[in-house]
Short mmCIF file of C-alpha atoms in Angstrom, two decimals:
data_model
loop_
_atom_site.label_atom_id
_atom_site.label_comp_id
_atom_site.label_asym_id
_atom_site.label_seq_id
_atom_site.Cartn_x
_atom_site.Cartn_y
_atom_site.Cartn_z
CA MET A 364 0.13 0.12 0.04
CA PHE A 365 1.11 3.64 -0.52
CA LYS A 366 2.69 4.92 2.85
CA ASN A 367 4.64 7.35 4.04
CA LEU A 368 4.59 9.23 1.14
CA LEU A 369 6.73 12.46 2.44
CA ARG A 370 9.41 10.27 3.90
CA GLY A 371 12.42 12.32 4.82
CA ALA A 372 15.54 12.42 2.86
CA LEU A 373 17.86 10.11 3.14
CA PRO A 374 20.92 10.91 5.64
CA ALA A 375 23.73 11.95 3.86
CA ALA A 376 26.97 9.72 3.63
CA CYS A 377 30.01 11.70 5.13
CA LEU A 378 32.97 10.77 3.31
CA ALA A 379 36.58 12.32 3.34
CA ALA A 380 39.95 11.88 1.75
CA PHE A 381 43.23 12.44 2.35
CA SER A 382 46.65 13.08 0.81
CA VAL A 383 49.84 13.70 2.41
CA ALA A 384 50.21 16.80 0.83
CA ALA A 385 47.07 18.84 1.79
CA PRO A 386 43.25 17.45 2.26
CA ALA A 387 41.03 16.86 -0.42
CA GLN A 388 37.53 16.22 -0.83
CA ALA A 389 35.57 13.13 -1.63
CA PRO A 390 33.98 13.79 -5.29
CA SER A 391 29.99 13.87 -4.54
CA ALA A 392 27.90 10.55 -6.11
CA PRO A 393 26.47 11.45 -9.25
CA PRO A 394 22.91 12.26 -9.54
CA LEU A 395 20.19 9.51 -10.07
CA LYS A 396 19.21 9.76 -13.71
CA VAL A 397 15.24 9.38 -14.12
CA GLY A 398 13.72 9.28 -16.83
CA PHE A 399 9.79 10.38 -17.70
CA VAL A 400 7.41 8.98 -20.52
CA TYR A 401 4.60 11.19 -21.28
CA VAL A 402 1.96 10.20 -23.75
CA THR A 403 0.85 13.78 -24.33
CA PRO A 404 2.53 17.64 -24.37
CA VAL A 405 2.98 18.91 -20.80
CA GLY A 406 0.58 21.36 -21.73
CA GLN A 407 -1.14 23.52 -19.02
CA ALA A 408 -3.33 20.94 -17.56
CA GLY A 409 -4.20 17.55 -17.61
CA TRP A 410 -3.00 13.81 -17.28
CA THR A 411 0.71 14.40 -17.88
CA PHE A 412 0.61 17.86 -16.32
CA GLN A 413 0.00 16.40 -12.89
CA HIS A 414 2.86 14.04 -13.63
CA ASP A 415 5.37 16.79 -14.48
CA LEU A 416 4.04 18.64 -11.49
CA GLY A 417 5.31 15.41 -9.66
CA ARG A 418 8.30 15.24 -11.18
CA GLN A 419 9.34 18.86 -10.35
CA ALA A 420 8.32 17.90 -6.48
CA MET A 421 10.71 15.12 -6.56
CA GLU A 422 13.36 17.27 -8.03
CA LYS A 423 12.70 19.91 -5.10
CA ALA A 424 12.71 17.24 -2.54
CA LEU A 425 16.00 15.81 -3.54
CA GLY A 426 17.95 18.80 -5.13
CA ALA A 427 21.09 17.63 -6.85
CA GLY A 428 20.55 14.22 -5.95
CA VAL A 429 18.26 13.38 -9.30
CA LYS A 430 18.48 14.58 -12.80
CA SER A 431 15.57 14.08 -14.93
CA THR A 432 14.75 13.60 -18.28
CA VAL A 433 11.13 14.00 -20.19
CA VAL A 434 10.22 12.91 -23.44
CA GLU A 435 6.48 14.20 -24.13
CA ALA A 436 4.08 13.11 -26.50
CA VAL A 437 5.10 9.49 -26.92
CA ALA A 438 2.45 6.94 -28.54
CA GLU A 439 1.71 4.25 -26.96
CA GLY A 440 3.54 1.04 -28.89
CA PRO A 441 6.18 0.58 -30.58
CA ASP A 442 7.26 4.34 -30.35
CA SER A 443 7.29 4.22 -26.52
CA GLU A 444 9.56 0.84 -26.84
CA ARG A 445 12.11 2.65 -28.59
CA VAL A 446 11.92 6.08 -26.24
CA MET A 447 12.39 3.67 -22.85
CA ARG A 448 15.16 1.61 -24.89
CA ASP A 449 16.94 4.79 -25.58
CA LEU A 450 16.81 6.51 -21.91
CA ALA A 451 18.23 3.05 -20.26
CA ALA A 452 20.75 3.25 -23.06
CA GLN A 453 21.74 6.58 -21.76
CA GLY A 454 22.15 5.37 -18.34
CA HIS A 455 18.77 6.48 -16.58
CA GLN A 456 18.58 4.41 -13.60
CA LEU A 457 14.64 4.83 -12.78
CA ILE A 458 12.39 5.38 -15.59
CA PHE A 459 8.69 6.25 -15.29
CA ALA A 460 6.18 4.84 -17.97
CA THR A 461 3.15 7.21 -17.41
CA SER A 462 0.52 5.76 -19.60
CA PHE A 463 -1.49 2.65 -19.50
CA GLY A 464 -0.35 1.35 -22.88
CA TYR A 465 3.30 1.62 -22.07
CA LEU A 466 3.29 -1.52 -20.10
CA GLU A 467 4.06 -4.31 -22.68
CA PRO A 468 6.56 -2.27 -24.16
CA ALA A 469 8.17 -1.22 -20.71
CA LEU A 470 8.39 -5.00 -19.71
CA ARG A 471 10.38 -5.77 -22.96
CA VAL A 472 12.66 -2.92 -22.15
CA ALA A 473 12.90 -3.94 -18.56
CA ALA A 474 13.84 -7.69 -19.34
CA ASP A 475 16.87 -6.29 -21.74
CA PHE A 476 18.17 -3.90 -19.02
CA PRO A 477 17.89 -5.53 -15.43
CA ASN A 478 19.74 -2.88 -13.41
CA VAL A 479 17.21 -0.33 -14.51
CA LYS A 480 14.44 0.18 -12.60
CA PHE A 481 11.05 0.76 -13.97
CA GLU A 482 7.63 2.16 -12.59
CA HIS A 483 4.36 2.16 -14.66
CA ALA A 484 1.26 3.75 -14.21
CA GLY A 485 -1.63 1.84 -14.01
CA GLY A 486 -0.30 -1.65 -14.80
CA TYR A 487 -1.25 -5.03 -13.67
CA LYS A 488 1.91 -6.96 -13.91
CA THR A 489 5.26 -6.42 -12.71
CA ALA A 490 8.53 -7.87 -12.90
CA ALA A 491 12.15 -8.44 -10.89
CA ASN A 492 12.70 -4.61 -11.96
CA LEU A 493 9.32 -3.25 -12.75
CA GLY A 494 6.62 -2.25 -10.37
CA THR A 495 3.56 -0.58 -10.97
CA TYR A 496 1.45 2.45 -9.34
CA ASN A 497 -1.52 3.88 -9.64
CA ALA A 498 -4.27 5.78 -7.50
CA ARG A 499 -7.72 5.39 -6.32
CA PHE A 500 -9.32 7.52 -8.60
CA TYR A 501 -12.64 6.13 -8.28
CA GLU A 502 -12.56 7.84 -4.59
CA GLY A 503 -12.59 11.21 -5.62
CA ARG A 504 -14.99 10.04 -8.77
CA TRP A 505 -17.69 9.33 -6.32
CA LEU A 506 -17.53 12.16 -4.46
CA ALA A 507 -17.45 14.25 -7.44
CA GLY A 508 -20.41 12.25 -8.73
CA TYR A 509 -22.31 12.88 -5.32
CA LEU A 510 -21.45 16.80 -5.88
CA ALA A 511 -22.85 16.87 -9.40
CA GLY A 512 -25.96 14.97 -8.44
CA LYS A 513 -26.40 17.91 -5.58
CA SER A 514 -25.71 20.62 -8.11
CA SER A 515 -27.63 19.16 -11.34
CA LYS A 516 -31.13 20.19 -11.82
CA SER A 517 -31.78 17.84 -14.87
CA GLY A 518 -30.42 14.34 -13.00
CA THR A 519 -28.26 14.14 -16.34
CA ALA A 520 -24.46 14.33 -16.17
CA GLY A 521 -22.36 13.88 -19.20
CA TYR A 522 -19.11 11.71 -19.57
CA VAL A 523 -16.10 12.20 -22.04
CA ALA A 524 -14.30 8.92 -21.74
CA GLY A 525 -10.90 7.99 -23.28
CA PHE A 526 -10.37 4.41 -23.96
CA PRO A 527 -12.54 1.34 -22.20
CA VAL A 528 -10.17 0.26 -19.89
CA PRO A 529 -10.79 -0.61 -16.40
CA GLU A 530 -9.68 2.31 -14.78
CA VAL A 531 -11.94 4.51 -17.05
CA ILE A 532 -14.77 2.01 -16.32
CA GLN A 533 -14.44 2.72 -12.74
CA GLY A 534 -14.44 6.18 -12.93
CA ILE A 535 -17.32 5.98 -14.84
CA ASN A 536 -19.48 3.62 -12.28
CA ALA A 537 -18.22 5.56 -9.21
CA PHE A 538 -19.42 8.96 -10.80
CA THR A 539 -22.95 7.24 -11.36
CA LEU A 540 -23.17 5.74 -7.80
CA GLY A 541 -22.27 9.12 -6.28
CA MET A 542 -24.41 10.97 -8.36
CA GLN A 543 -27.26 8.20 -7.38
CA ALA A 544 -26.37 8.87 -3.71
CA ALA A 545 -27.40 12.43 -4.12
CA ASN A 546 -30.47 11.98 -6.65
CA PRO A 547 -31.35 7.97 -7.38
CA LYS A 548 -33.07 8.91 -10.53
CA ALA A 549 -29.76 10.36 -11.71
CA GLN A 550 -28.08 8.77 -15.11
CA VAL A 551 -24.71 9.51 -16.59
CA LYS A 552 -24.31 9.56 -20.26
CA VAL A 553 -20.94 8.10 -21.86
CA LEU A 554 -19.35 9.03 -25.09
CA TRP A 555 -16.50 7.12 -25.85
CA LEU A 556 -13.29 9.03 -27.64
CA ASN A 557 -10.71 6.05 -28.33
CA ALA A 558 -8.30 8.40 -27.51
CA TRP A 559 -6.46 9.95 -24.35
CA PHE A 560 -5.83 13.50 -26.34
CA ASP A 561 -7.87 14.68 -29.08
CA PRO A 562 -9.26 18.46 -27.92
CA ALA A 563 -11.62 18.77 -31.19
CA ARG A 564 -13.08 15.44 -30.49
CA GLU A 565 -13.52 16.38 -26.67
CA ARG A 566 -15.15 19.51 -27.48
CA GLU A 567 -17.43 17.64 -29.76
CA ALA A 568 -18.27 14.66 -27.65
CA ALA A 569 -19.22 17.46 -24.82
CA LEU A 570 -21.18 19.51 -26.73
CA SER A 571 -23.39 16.77 -27.94
CA LEU A 572 -23.68 15.66 -24.25
CA VAL A 573 -25.26 19.39 -23.54
CA SER A 574 -27.22 18.90 -26.45
CA ALA A 575 -28.50 15.53 -24.85
CA GLY A 576 -29.78 17.37 -21.78
CA ALA A 577 -26.49 16.80 -19.23
CA ASP A 578 -25.97 19.98 -17.25
CA VAL A 579 -22.91 18.53 -15.47
CA LEU A 580 -20.04 17.23 -17.19
CA THR A 581 -17.12 15.43 -16.40
CA ASN A 582 -14.22 13.48 -18.44
CA HIS A 583 -11.01 11.17 -18.88
CA SER A 584 -9.17 12.60 -21.21
CA ALA A 585 -6.29 14.97 -21.22
CA SER A 586 -7.16 18.53 -22.48
CA PRO A 587 -8.79 21.44 -20.86
CA ALA A 588 -11.80 20.90 -24.00
CA VAL A 589 -14.20 19.61 -22.12
CA PRO A 590 -14.25 22.24 -19.22
CA GLN A 591 -14.23 25.27 -22.10
CA ALA A 592 -17.00 23.94 -23.58
CA ALA A 593 -18.95 23.52 -20.13
CA GLU A 594 -17.84 27.34 -19.73
CA GLU A 595 -18.79 28.14 -23.13
CA LYS A 596 -22.66 26.46 -23.03
CA GLY A 597 -23.23 27.78 -18.92
CA VAL A 598 -23.32 24.13 -17.43
CA GLN A 599 -21.15 22.89 -14.81
CA ILE A 600 -18.10 20.48 -14.76
CA VAL A 601 -16.47 18.42 -12.15
CA ALA A 602 -12.99 18.58 -13.81
CA TYR A 603 -10.36 15.75 -14.04
CA HIS A 604 -6.61 15.23 -13.53
CA SER A 605 -6.16 19.30 -12.95
CA ASP A 606 -7.75 21.91 -11.40
CA MET A 607 -9.09 23.50 -14.63
CA SER A 608 -10.62 26.76 -13.06
CA ARG A 609 -8.36 28.93 -15.25
CA PHE A 610 -10.37 27.44 -18.11
CA ALA A 611 -14.07 27.48 -16.83
CA PRO A 612 -14.07 29.87 -14.22
CA HIS A 613 -17.52 29.65 -13.36
CA ALA A 614 -18.58 26.27 -14.44
CA GLN A 615 -16.21 24.36 -12.39
CA LEU A 616 -17.51 22.72 -8.70
CA ALA A 617 -14.44 21.37 -8.63
CA ALA A 618 -11.60 18.68 -9.51
CA VAL A 619 -10.64 15.32 -9.09
CA VAL A 620 -6.64 15.34 -9.22
CA ALA A 621 -3.74 13.16 -8.58
CA ASN A 622 -0.79 13.99 -6.49
CA TRP A 623 2.55 11.95 -7.64
CA GLY A 624 5.08 13.88 -6.16
CA GLY A 625 5.59 11.71 -3.04
CA PHE A 626 5.64 8.60 -4.68
CA TYR A 627 8.10 9.64 -7.07
CA THR A 628 10.05 10.99 -4.14
CA GLN A 629 9.80 8.02 -2.59
CA ALA A 630 10.73 5.81 -5.37
CA ALA A 631 13.68 7.57 -6.51
CA GLN A 632 15.17 7.45 -2.91
CA ALA A 633 14.46 3.74 -2.71
CA VAL A 634 16.80 3.36 -6.09
CA MET A 635 19.25 6.01 -4.61
CA ALA A 636 19.14 3.71 -1.48
CA GLN A 637 19.60 0.71 -3.21
CA ARG A 638 16.17 -0.57 -1.49
CA TRP A 639 13.68 -0.47 -3.98
CA ARG A 640 11.63 -3.79 -4.60
CA PRO A 641 9.14 -3.85 -7.52
CA ALA A 642 5.37 -3.33 -6.23
CA ALA A 643 2.20 -2.71 -6.79
CA THR A 644 1.46 0.56 -5.39
CA LEU A 645 -1.97 1.93 -4.83
CA GLY A 646 -3.07 5.19 -2.66
CA GLY A 647 -6.35 7.22 -2.41
CA PHE A 648 -7.68 9.92 -0.35
CA LYS A 649 -5.94 8.66 2.82
CA ASP A 650 -2.65 8.69 1.21
CA GLY A 651 -3.17 12.26 -0.15
CA MET A 652 -2.45 10.99 -3.63
CA VAL A 653 -5.98 11.31 -4.82
CA GLU A 654 -7.87 14.72 -3.87
CA LEU A 655 -11.09 16.50 -4.43
CA ALA A 656 -9.83 19.92 -4.85
CA ALA A 657 -10.54 23.80 -5.90
CA LEU A 658 -14.19 23.23 -4.38
CA ASN A 659 -15.96 26.38 -5.58
CA PRO A 660 -16.43 28.77 -2.49
CA ARG A 661 -19.73 30.13 -4.42
CA LEU A 662 -21.37 26.39 -3.16
CA PRO A 663 -23.78 26.78 -0.47
CA LYS A 664 -21.81 26.42 2.60
CA ALA A 665 -23.56 23.32 3.67
CA LEU A 666 -22.98 21.47 0.78
CA ARG A 667 -18.97 22.25 0.88
CA GLU A 668 -19.05 20.97 4.32
CA ASP A 669 -21.04 17.95 3.26
CA VAL A 670 -18.88 16.89 0.55
CA LEU A 671 -15.98 17.61 2.69
CA ALA A 672 -17.39 15.03 5.34
CA ARG A 673 -17.93 12.34 2.80
CA ARG A 674 -14.55 12.81 1.86
CA ARG A 675 -13.32 12.26 5.33
CA ASP A 676 -15.76 9.02 5.39
CA ILE A 677 -14.27 7.67 2.26
CA ALA A 678 -10.51 8.27 3.59
CA ALA A 679 -11.47 6.44 6.87
CA GLY A 680 -12.73 3.24 5.08
CA LYS A 681 -16.29 4.30 6.23
CA LEU A 682 -17.79 5.40 3.09
CA LEU A 683 -16.62 2.23 0.20
CA PRO A 684 -17.64 3.74 -3.12
CA PHE A 685 -18.43 0.09 -4.53
CA GLY A 686 -19.91 -0.96 -0.97
CA GLY A 687 -23.56 -2.35 -1.00
CA ARG A 688 -25.86 -3.81 -3.39
CA LEU A 689 -24.68 -3.12 -6.98
CA VAL A 690 -26.94 -3.97 -10.19
CA ASP A 691 -25.38 -3.67 -13.73
CA GLN A 692 -27.12 -2.10 -17.12
CA ALA A 693 -28.69 -5.68 -17.48
CA GLY A 694 -30.36 -6.01 -13.84
CA ARG A 695 -27.92 -8.52 -12.96
CA VAL A 696 -26.73 -8.51 -9.02
CA ARG A 697 -23.12 -7.80 -9.01
CA GLN A 698 -23.01 -7.88 -5.57
CA ASP A 699 -25.75 -8.21 -2.78
CA LYS A 700 -23.89 -6.81 0.43
CA GLY A 701 -20.14 -6.37 1.39
CA ALA A 702 -17.87 -4.10 -0.59
CA LEU A 703 -15.81 -4.84 -4.16
CA GLY A 704 -12.20 -5.62 -3.34
CA ASP A 705 -9.15 -4.06 -5.05
CA GLU A 706 -8.82 -7.17 -7.62
CA ALA A 707 -12.43 -6.77 -8.58
CA ILE A 708 -12.16 -3.27 -8.99
CA ALA A 709 -8.85 -3.31 -10.93
CA HIS A 710 -10.68 -5.65 -13.33
CA MET A 711 -14.15 -4.15 -13.87
CA ASP A 712 -16.15 -4.72 -17.39
CA TRP A 713 -19.38 -3.70 -16.69
CA PHE A 714 -21.78 -0.91 -16.26
CA VAL A 715 -23.86 0.03 -13.14
CA GLN A 716 -27.62 0.67 -13.44
CA GLY A 717 -27.75 4.15 -14.66
CA VAL A 718 -25.08 4.58 -16.80
CA GLN A 719 -26.16 5.46 -20.60
CA GLY A 720 -23.64 3.97 -23.31
CA THR A 721 -22.05 0.63 -24.15
CA LEU A 722 -18.66 -0.88 -23.59
CA PRO A 723 -16.89 -2.03 -26.73
CA ALA A 724 -17.13 -5.97 -26.72
CA ALA A 725 -12.95 -5.69 -26.15
CA ALA A 726 -13.32 -3.91 -22.89
CA LYS A 727 -15.46 -7.05 -21.83
#
């Protein structure tokens, strides 16, 4: 589990060397070379932007002990394998592969560079020198849905979704369940992009959802296009990845964001201390890895307090986003009581009742 993210810096080694003629200082250890591979441009907001904030936090925490290299806008598939192979060959000792589709390429490169450590975002396989890390985004998504349900007049939200991978499906389901906790009749309309970053299509999907009756939007895509469309059309938005208030100052209710800096710092420290081990790291509200940020101060005080109280309950394990009776789109009871565990959530390939949209066959 993701713990002790803000662990202190490692103790400094005190080394000295002397000569007969005059004292001399020992050369300092070279910095740890850390590579970051991004699927989109860094930009001003979004998935990659948050990862880059994490990289910057790592550099600030570790100073001259690390030196990072960024390669942005790297397509999933052969391009990502080539980039990771180049970084490993150039002496990078730790490489963060920050997109879901980088997993198989990262595994192949890791096998050829056993002395390099790899961390893959959102992966489901580890190796001797490859770990994975992810966040319980669905905790933030449930709370975002609850806020949307309390704020929507139509009871209909629109969800612009990237690819039908489990993380996206989890988010759609959690958002829907949160919205239904506020309004049992709420529904969530989903449109698929089959892309992570395509501003024109993101905007087109958002406008289509507004035309279909959605008065609250959210998204799992990488540009500010959906918040901008919400601002333009006078509907509300619960942003994702980053605080998008600069793009939707009136429309944004809040934003579900990830904070990667603590994990990146911890992983680099572990490599520097030669104590890194491959693991499947998972963090949420409790660890500060996920947050519902930028809660709009114009919201009623009682609603803000209600949302924050439920956030505390989720962090404490008192409110479980996938707890209780769960029924899918076809009316099949997926869970009668209790709560889904991490394994079931990680392989989610079905929609809860209340989602209007279909899952491509490949996702099932």
